[in-house]
Tab-separated table of C-alpha atoms and ligand atoms in Angstrom:
chain	number	residue	atom	x	y	z
A	1	MET	CA	8.825	107.689	29.228
A	2	THR	CA	11.193	105.499	30.968
A	3	TYR	CA	14.296	104.169	29.449
A	4	ILE	CA	15.878	100.433	29.888
A	5	ARG	CA	19.953	100.354	30.753
A	6	SER	CA	22.117	97.931	32.030
A	7	GLU	CA	23.279	98.629	35.330
A	8	ILE	CA	26.853	97.034	36.584
A	9	ILE	CA	25.964	95.509	39.895
A	10	GLY	CA	29.047	93.546	40.562
A	11	HIS	CA	32.549	93.228	39.074
A	12	GLY	CA	35.347	90.292	39.647
A	13	HIS	CA	38.798	89.626	38.794
A	14	TYR	CA	41.457	86.816	39.042
A	15	THR	CA	44.871	86.295	38.016
A	16	PRO	CA	46.936	83.443	38.402
A	17	LYS	CA	49.674	83.018	41.267
A	18	LYS	CA	52.675	82.717	38.849
A	19	VAL	CA	54.171	85.750	37.935
A	20	LEU	CA	56.951	86.288	35.505
A	21	THR	CA	59.174	89.482	36.154
A	22	ASN	CA	61.096	91.532	33.697
A	23	ASP	CA	64.254	89.895	35.318
A	24	ASP	CA	63.023	86.326	34.767
A	25	MET	CA	61.953	87.380	31.159
A	26	ALA	CA	65.603	88.193	30.768
A	27	LYS	CA	66.366	84.208	31.632
A	28	ILE	CA	64.482	83.190	28.674
A	29	VAL	CA	65.196	85.400	25.804
A	30	ASP	CA	67.743	88.648	24.933
A	31	THR	CA	65.797	91.138	26.848
A	32	ASN	CA	66.149	93.291	30.032
A	33	ASP	CA	64.067	95.329	32.752
A	34	GLU	CA	65.164	98.754	31.188
A	35	TRP	CA	64.117	97.754	27.569
A	36	ILE	CA	60.730	96.459	28.776
A	37	THR	CA	59.774	99.164	31.053
A	38	THR	CA	60.482	102.315	28.960
A	39	ARG	CA	58.789	100.873	25.771
A	40	THR	CA	56.127	99.497	27.366
A	41	GLY	CA	55.288	100.137	31.092
A	42	ILE	CA	55.048	96.292	31.775
A	43	LYS	CA	57.276	95.267	34.878
A	44	ALA	CA	55.400	91.646	35.402
A	45	ARG	CA	52.542	89.416	33.986
A	46	CYS	CA	51.203	86.506	35.476
A	47	VAL	CA	51.005	82.784	33.645
A	48	VAL	CA	49.041	79.918	34.142
A	49	GLU	CA	50.656	76.883	35.368
A	50	THR	CA	47.560	74.065	35.214
A	51	GLU	CA	45.162	75.946	35.348
A	52	VAL	CA	42.921	76.560	31.849
A	53	ASN	CA	40.741	79.524	30.643
A	54	SER	CA	37.444	78.360	32.272
A	55	ASP	CA	39.350	78.324	36.014
A	56	LEU	CA	40.173	81.714	35.316
A	57	SER	CA	36.627	82.655	34.085
A	58	TYR	CA	35.030	80.853	37.032
A	59	LYS	CA	36.802	82.680	39.607
A	60	ALA	CA	36.497	85.946	38.134
A	61	ALA	CA	32.956	85.493	37.481
A	62	MET	CA	32.249	84.062	41.095
A	63	MET	CA	33.471	87.286	42.480
A	64	ALA	CA	31.168	89.080	40.654
A	65	ILE	CA	28.149	87.464	41.217
A	66	LYS	CA	29.106	87.571	45.062
A	67	ASN	CA	29.598	91.102	44.666
A	68	ALA	CA	26.584	91.372	42.880
A	69	ASN	CA	24.799	89.838	45.501
A	70	ILE	CA	22.819	87.949	43.102
A	71	SER	CA	22.752	83.893	42.508
A	72	ALA	CA	24.138	82.146	39.417
A	73	GLU	CA	20.026	81.237	38.852
A	74	ASP	CA	19.300	84.746	38.364
A	75	ILE	CA	21.699	84.878	35.246
A	76	ASP	CA	20.230	85.042	31.755
A	77	LEU	CA	22.713	84.777	29.486
A	78	VAL	CA	26.476	84.607	29.731
A	79	VAL	CA	29.337	85.680	27.084
A	80	LEU	CA	32.795	85.034	27.560
A	81	ALA	CA	35.325	87.131	25.477
A	82	THR	CA	38.379	85.378	24.489
A	83	VAL	CA	40.744	84.500	21.974
A	84	THR	CA	42.106	81.619	24.142
A	85	PRO	CA	39.272	78.957	24.860
A	86	ASP	CA	39.731	75.895	26.530
A	87	TYR	CA	38.307	73.629	23.688
A	88	THR	CA	37.537	74.861	19.980
A	89	THR	CA	34.263	73.904	20.650
A	90	PRO	CA	31.967	74.179	22.642
A	91	ALA	CA	32.322	77.228	24.174
A	92	THR	CA	34.083	77.796	27.018
A	93	ALA	CA	31.322	80.111	28.158
A	94	ILE	CA	29.118	77.067	28.330
A	95	LYS	CA	31.272	75.006	30.477
A	96	VAL	CA	31.732	78.244	32.921
A	97	ALA	CA	27.958	78.505	33.004
A	98	ASN	CA	27.877	74.938	33.971
A	99	MET	CA	30.454	75.273	36.939
A	100	LEU	CA	28.860	78.284	38.147
A	101	GLY	CA	25.513	77.184	38.501
A	102	VAL	CA	23.816	78.919	35.750
A	103	LYS	CA	20.227	77.431	35.077
A	104	SER	CA	19.893	75.104	32.368
A	105	GLY	CA	18.525	76.551	29.206
A	106	THR	CA	20.260	80.103	29.702
A	107	PRO	CA	22.159	81.135	26.277
A	108	ALA	CA	25.869	81.038	26.494
A	109	PHE	CA	28.616	81.849	23.951
A	110	ASP	CA	32.185	82.697	23.481
A	111	LEU	CA	33.249	86.115	21.378
A	112	SER	CA	36.374	86.668	19.734
A	113	ALA	CA	36.985	89.874	19.144
A	114	ALA	CA	40.848	90.139	20.315
A	115	CYS	CA	41.612	92.853	22.676
A	116	SER	CA	38.207	94.767	21.822
A	117	GLY	CA	36.296	91.291	23.285
A	118	PHE	CA	35.068	92.520	26.327
A	119	VAL	CA	33.908	96.126	25.028
A	120	TYR	CA	32.541	93.820	21.925
A	121	ALA	CA	30.809	91.634	24.700
A	122	LEU	CA	29.161	94.212	26.612
A	123	THR	CA	27.695	95.624	23.547
A	124	MET	CA	26.240	92.605	22.732
A	125	ALA	CA	24.675	91.704	26.270
A	126	ASP	CA	23.479	95.778	26.989
A	127	ASN	CA	21.816	95.238	23.351
A	128	MET	CA	19.844	92.418	24.492
A	129	VAL	CA	19.186	93.806	28.258
A	130	ARG	CA	17.708	97.149	26.212
A	131	LEU	CA	15.883	94.992	23.799
A	132	GLY	CA	14.058	93.506	26.851
A	133	GLN	CA	15.327	89.874	25.881
A	134	ILE	CA	16.784	89.480	29.601
A	135	LYS	CA	17.256	91.147	32.511
A	136	THR	CA	20.924	89.963	34.079
A	137	ALA	CA	23.943	89.267	32.067
A	138	LEU	CA	27.392	87.923	33.161
A	139	VAL	CA	29.883	89.348	30.803
A	140	ILE	CA	33.573	87.891	31.312
A	141	GLY	CA	36.953	88.444	29.509
A	142	ALA	CA	39.617	85.917	30.277
A	143	GLU	CA	42.781	84.608	28.862
A	144	THR	CA	45.762	82.382	28.720
A	145	LEU	CA	47.665	84.386	26.171
A	146	SER	CA	51.039	82.037	27.688
A	147	LYS	CA	49.722	79.430	25.709
A	148	ILE	CA	49.646	81.126	22.184
A	149	THR	CA	52.954	83.156	23.168
A	150	ASP	CA	56.096	82.149	21.292
A	151	TRP	CA	58.267	82.290	24.353
A	152	THR	CA	61.451	82.706	21.506
A	153	ASP	CA	60.279	85.920	20.182
A	154	ARG	CA	61.358	88.737	22.486
A	155	ASN	CA	59.178	91.199	20.169
A	156	THR	CA	55.818	89.419	22.020
A	157	CYS	CA	56.570	87.261	24.335
A	158	VAL	CA	57.531	90.412	26.904
A	159	LEU	CA	54.075	91.910	26.255
A	160	PHE	CA	51.330	89.369	27.171
A	161	GLY	CA	49.592	88.289	30.352
A	162	ASP	CA	47.283	85.600	31.463
A	163	GLY	CA	43.931	87.075	33.686
A	164	ALA	CA	40.190	87.615	34.195
A	165	GLY	CA	37.660	89.956	35.026
A	166	ALA	CA	33.906	89.900	34.912
A	167	VAL	CA	30.921	91.937	35.548
A	168	VAL	CA	27.300	91.235	36.236
A	169	ILE	CA	24.659	93.684	34.411
A	170	ARG	CA	21.111	94.019	35.162
A	171	ALA	CA	18.341	96.011	33.695
A	172	CYS	CA	17.541	99.173	35.560
A	173	GLU	CA	15.246	102.379	34.362
A	174	GLY	CA	16.660	105.628	33.331
A	175	LYS	CA	15.649	109.157	32.129
A	176	GLY	CA	17.362	108.536	28.855
A	177	ASP	CA	19.867	111.066	29.434
A	178	ALA	CA	23.597	111.232	30.311
A	179	THR	CA	22.736	111.437	34.150
A	180	ASP	CA	21.198	107.654	34.204
A	181	THR	CA	23.205	104.841	35.907
A	182	GLY	CA	24.607	102.129	33.822
A	183	ILE	CA	25.531	101.663	30.084
A	184	LEU	CA	24.917	105.156	28.404
A	185	ALA	CA	26.361	104.663	24.686
A	186	SER	CA	28.752	102.114	23.070
A	187	LYS	CA	30.194	101.874	19.566
A	188	ILE	CA	32.020	99.187	17.979
A	189	TYR	CA	34.227	99.035	14.654
A	190	SER	CA	36.536	96.782	12.711
A	191	ASP	CA	38.800	96.902	9.755
A	192	GLY	CA	40.042	93.769	8.140
A	193	ALA	CA	43.014	95.740	5.990
A	194	HIS	CA	45.208	95.081	8.843
A	195	PHE	CA	44.397	91.534	9.346
A	196	ASP	CA	48.287	90.180	8.934
A	197	ASN	CA	49.542	93.106	11.420
A	198	LEU	CA	48.700	91.091	14.352
A	199	ARG	CA	47.385	87.477	14.260
A	200	THR	CA	48.337	84.272	14.940
A	201	THR	CA	50.469	82.048	12.762
A	202	GLY	CA	47.666	79.727	12.153
A	203	GLY	CA	44.412	78.476	13.390
A	204	VAL	CA	42.023	75.508	13.197
A	205	SER	CA	41.072	75.746	9.598
A	206	VAL	CA	44.132	76.910	8.482
A	207	SER	CA	46.762	74.654	10.218
A	208	GLN	CA	44.640	72.367	12.732
A	209	ASN	CA	46.378	74.005	15.486
A	210	ALA	CA	46.036	77.423	17.771
A	211	GLY	CA	49.391	79.062	16.235
A	212	PHE	CA	51.213	81.497	17.977
A	213	VAL	CA	51.062	85.723	18.484
A	214	MET	CA	52.939	87.572	15.852
A	215	MET	CA	53.030	91.151	15.256
A	216	ASP	CA	54.146	94.196	13.570
A	217	GLY	CA	54.368	96.055	16.634
A	218	LYS	CA	55.218	99.187	14.774
A	219	GLU	CA	52.298	98.829	12.653
A	220	VAL	CA	50.018	98.508	15.523
A	221	PHE	CA	51.191	101.281	17.916
A	222	LYS	CA	51.081	103.844	14.741
A	223	TYR	CA	47.121	102.773	14.659
A	224	ALA	CA	46.275	102.043	18.112
A	225	ILE	CA	46.244	105.595	19.803
A	226	GLY	CA	43.805	106.890	16.596
A	227	ALA	CA	41.564	103.835	17.380
A	228	LEU	CA	41.326	104.304	21.077
A	229	ALA	CA	40.859	108.003	20.730
A	230	GLN	CA	38.151	107.339	18.301
A	231	GLY	CA	36.132	104.539	20.109
A	232	ALA	CA	36.315	107.015	23.205
A	233	GLU	CA	34.945	109.951	21.063
A	234	GLU	CA	32.364	108.654	19.297
A	235	ALA	CA	30.832	106.887	22.286
A	236	MET	CA	30.959	109.825	24.338
A	237	LYS	CA	29.371	111.870	21.296
A	238	ILE	CA	26.354	109.600	21.325
A	239	ALA	CA	25.961	109.519	25.142
A	240	GLY	CA	26.253	113.483	24.657
A	241	ILE	CA	28.954	114.038	26.554
A	242	THR	CA	32.585	115.258	26.217
A	243	ALA	CA	36.146	114.364	27.719
A	244	GLU	CA	35.822	116.874	30.121
A	245	ASP	CA	32.782	115.324	31.580
A	246	ILE	CA	34.421	111.953	32.581
A	247	ASP	CA	35.739	110.718	35.851
A	248	PHE	CA	37.890	108.049	34.176
A	249	LEU	CA	39.498	106.916	30.872
A	250	LEU	CA	39.747	102.866	30.908
A	251	PRO	CA	41.918	102.111	27.835
A	252	HIS	CA	42.749	98.725	27.198
A	253	GLN	CA	46.480	98.041	28.636
A	254	ALA	CA	48.755	97.104	26.104
A	255	ASN	CA	51.425	99.946	26.099
A	256	ILE	CA	51.830	102.602	28.655
A	257	ARG	CA	53.051	104.821	25.932
A	258	ILE	CA	49.848	103.978	23.737
A	259	ILE	CA	47.603	104.593	26.967
A	260	GLU	CA	49.684	107.897	27.770
A	261	GLY	CA	48.991	108.862	23.923
A	262	VAL	CA	45.471	108.366	24.156
A	263	GLY	CA	45.046	110.518	27.529
A	264	LYS	CA	46.993	113.328	25.513
A	265	LYS	CA	44.765	113.134	22.613
A	266	LEU	CA	41.405	113.353	24.541
A	267	GLU	CA	42.966	116.399	26.759
A	268	LEU	CA	42.731	114.154	30.221
A	269	PRO	CA	44.827	114.991	33.177
A	270	GLU	CA	47.120	112.438	34.161
A	271	GLU	CA	44.963	111.240	36.831
A	272	LYS	CA	41.781	110.521	35.241
A	273	VAL	CA	43.513	107.738	33.002
A	274	ILE	CA	43.239	104.267	34.770
A	275	VAL	CA	46.565	102.193	34.479
A	276	ASN	CA	47.767	98.527	35.912
A	277	ILE	CA	49.565	97.592	32.780
A	278	ALA	CA	52.836	97.261	35.154
A	279	GLY	CA	51.800	94.051	36.821
A	280	HIS	CA	49.642	92.517	34.171
A	281	GLY	CA	50.952	93.373	30.761
A	282	ASN	CA	48.391	93.080	27.692
A	283	THR	CA	46.057	90.215	28.835
A	284	SER	CA	43.540	91.053	25.498
A	285	ALA	CA	39.870	90.486	26.334
A	286	ALA	CA	40.480	90.347	30.188
A	287	SER	CA	42.236	93.811	30.367
A	288	ILE	CA	39.401	95.999	30.452
A	289	PRO	CA	37.327	94.394	32.951
A	290	LEU	CA	40.744	93.390	35.385
A	291	ALA	CA	41.380	96.816	35.180
A	292	LEU	CA	37.634	97.733	35.934
A	293	SER	CA	37.252	95.158	38.611
A	294	GLU	CA	40.944	96.373	40.459
A	295	LYS	CA	39.637	99.658	40.451
A	296	MET	CA	36.602	99.426	41.627
A	297	GLU	CA	37.558	97.131	44.274
A	298	ASP	CA	40.027	99.324	45.893
A	299	SER	CA	37.391	102.213	45.543
A	300	THR	CA	39.344	104.196	42.963
A	301	ILE	CA	36.363	103.838	40.737
A	302	LYS	CA	32.985	104.980	42.757
A	303	LYS	CA	29.712	104.525	42.418
A	304	GLY	CA	28.127	107.354	40.470
A	305	ASP	CA	31.309	107.761	37.866
A	306	LEU	CA	31.261	108.166	34.573
A	307	VAL	CA	33.907	105.955	33.063
A	308	VAL	CA	34.736	105.353	29.255
A	309	LEU	CA	35.984	102.060	28.264
A	310	THR	CA	38.171	101.737	25.087
A	311	SER	CA	39.650	99.200	23.322
A	312	MET	CA	41.810	98.107	20.231
A	313	GLY	CA	42.988	94.885	18.916
A	314	ALA	CA	43.706	92.164	16.349
A	315	GLY	CA	41.471	92.356	13.314
A	316	PHE	CA	41.692	95.163	13.799
A	317	THR	CA	38.579	95.729	16.395
A	318	TRP	CA	38.261	98.683	18.495
A	319	GLY	CA	35.419	100.413	20.029
A	320	GLY	CA	34.117	102.294	23.068
A	321	ILE	CA	31.428	102.200	26.151
A	322	VAL	CA	30.436	104.967	28.185
A	323	VAL	CA	28.850	104.015	31.370
A	324	ARG	CA	28.024	105.855	35.026
A	325	ILE	CA	28.835	103.244	37.829
B	401	COA	N1	64.255	93.665	24.466
B	401	COA	C1	65.161	94.090	23.983
B	401	COA	N2	64.967	94.387	22.730
B	401	COA	C2	64.088	94.192	22.162
B	401	COA	C3	62.746	93.432	22.430
B	401	COA	C4	62.780	93.084	23.944
B	401	COA	N3	62.099	92.580	24.296
B	401	COA	N4	62.041	93.353	21.533
B	401	COA	C5	62.517	94.016	20.516
B	401	COA	N5	63.803	94.428	20.720
B	401	COA	C6	64.301	95.352	19.611
B	401	COA	C7	64.024	95.127	18.355
B	401	COA	O1	64.421	93.601	17.913
B	401	COA	C8	65.049	96.412	17.760
B	401	COA	O2	65.992	96.228	17.404
B	401	COA	P1	67.133	96.264	16.045
B	401	COA	O3	66.935	97.862	15.972
B	401	COA	O4	68.304	95.768	16.436
B	401	COA	O5	66.036	95.514	15.193
B	401	COA	C9	64.586	97.419	19.098
B	401	COA	O6	64.102	96.784	20.126
B	401	COA	C10	63.717	98.302	18.590
B	401	COA	O7	62.631	97.643	18.089
B	401	COA	P2	61.126	98.606	17.768
B	401	COA	O8	60.120	97.528	17.174
B	401	COA	O9	61.432	99.655	17.035
B	401	COA	O10	60.664	98.944	19.357
B	401	COA	P3	59.483	99.962	19.712
B	401	COA	O11	59.923	100.944	20.228
B	401	COA	O12	58.490	99.938	18.206
B	401	COA	O13	58.966	98.799	20.508
B	401	COA	C11	57.125	97.504	20.848
B	401	COA	C12	58.324	97.965	20.344
B	401	COA	C13	56.272	96.015	20.572
B	401	COA	C14	57.185	97.708	22.594
B	401	COA	C15	55.861	98.556	20.334
B	401	COA	O14	56.333	98.752	18.950
B	401	COA	C16	54.292	98.135	20.578
B	401	COA	O15	54.074	98.584	21.607
B	401	COA	N6	53.730	98.216	19.784
B	401	COA	C17	52.036	97.866	19.798
B	401	COA	C18	51.853	96.687	20.392
B	401	COA	C19	50.778	96.240	21.008
B	401	COA	O16	50.255	97.128	21.879
B	401	COA	N7	50.185	95.240	20.432
B	401	COA	C20	48.770	94.656	21.226
B	401	COA	C21	47.577	95.479	20.654
B	401	COA	S1	46.151	95.044	21.218
């Protein structure tokens, strides 16, 4: 019996040209390179000047479409994970689909699950592929977090950056075991008991504006390693593999201490844990596809590699995906 899987056939990423180093941040708030580097692993972050979310999404998506060697007309679904859309409505995914030349009638929507947005979006798209509803999907994670950053709050403003990443997935046939190519398993979670630990100060329905990010960093930190490990472990259990089998763990890039903590919890050697936080900071829904695309582009991650994506963010939301590239 054949088994339908979703194979990643294209990757893309894009970051704005303007870079703010830690020394630049020290000119904005009372901070310094040593504090930011040792507490977070972040050295610099990219921020938009005139670009908006759809510009970043479009550029990452164009690269993914080219890399997949398909035409925009082949795409049956566009999902854009973000908490910083161009407009409240319509969805930025619809604008991006139109910019790309995706055919009229193609479903497109935004998905809001904060830093877990891409893992949620890829899970949704994979499910539609496996149900036979679509063949090819474009899944994007893109953020302009600089627009909801409180640039007077040193506790948060040093942490975030802007960027986008994208993948094209397409239906392929497998045997139904862990030797298959494509997405082998996924598991997503949320727990609203932590709603107030990491959220914006307002929102459309509450304050008629988007608000700014506020966070109880210590609470988030306490929860993050366990949640990231659980997302990875449960997805691996469903896929019928263990941490020993994987080539790479790609955790959400929020803090180097959290990333290293998850690697240790899963007993993975350092070289198997993907890290790109130094140049980007936390780009929320863009974090995983941005790192995935960068590492596929420089051939760190190669065809046939078994990769576990794991994320955790506001909500809290968290989850994991096992994918053979
Ligand atoms: N520069 C210099 N000092 C800073 C600072 C900055 N940018 N931000 C905070 N501080 C100060 C604090 O005011 C505090 O000073 P005080 O002791 O005089 O009050 C001191 O540094 C220690 O702050 P603390 O909160 O204990 O630091 P920490 O070791 O917990 O690190 C975070 C703070 C935010 C880096 C850390 O809690 C974290 O990474 N949390 C998770 C964040 C995250 O990943 N969020 C996204 C999840 S998707």
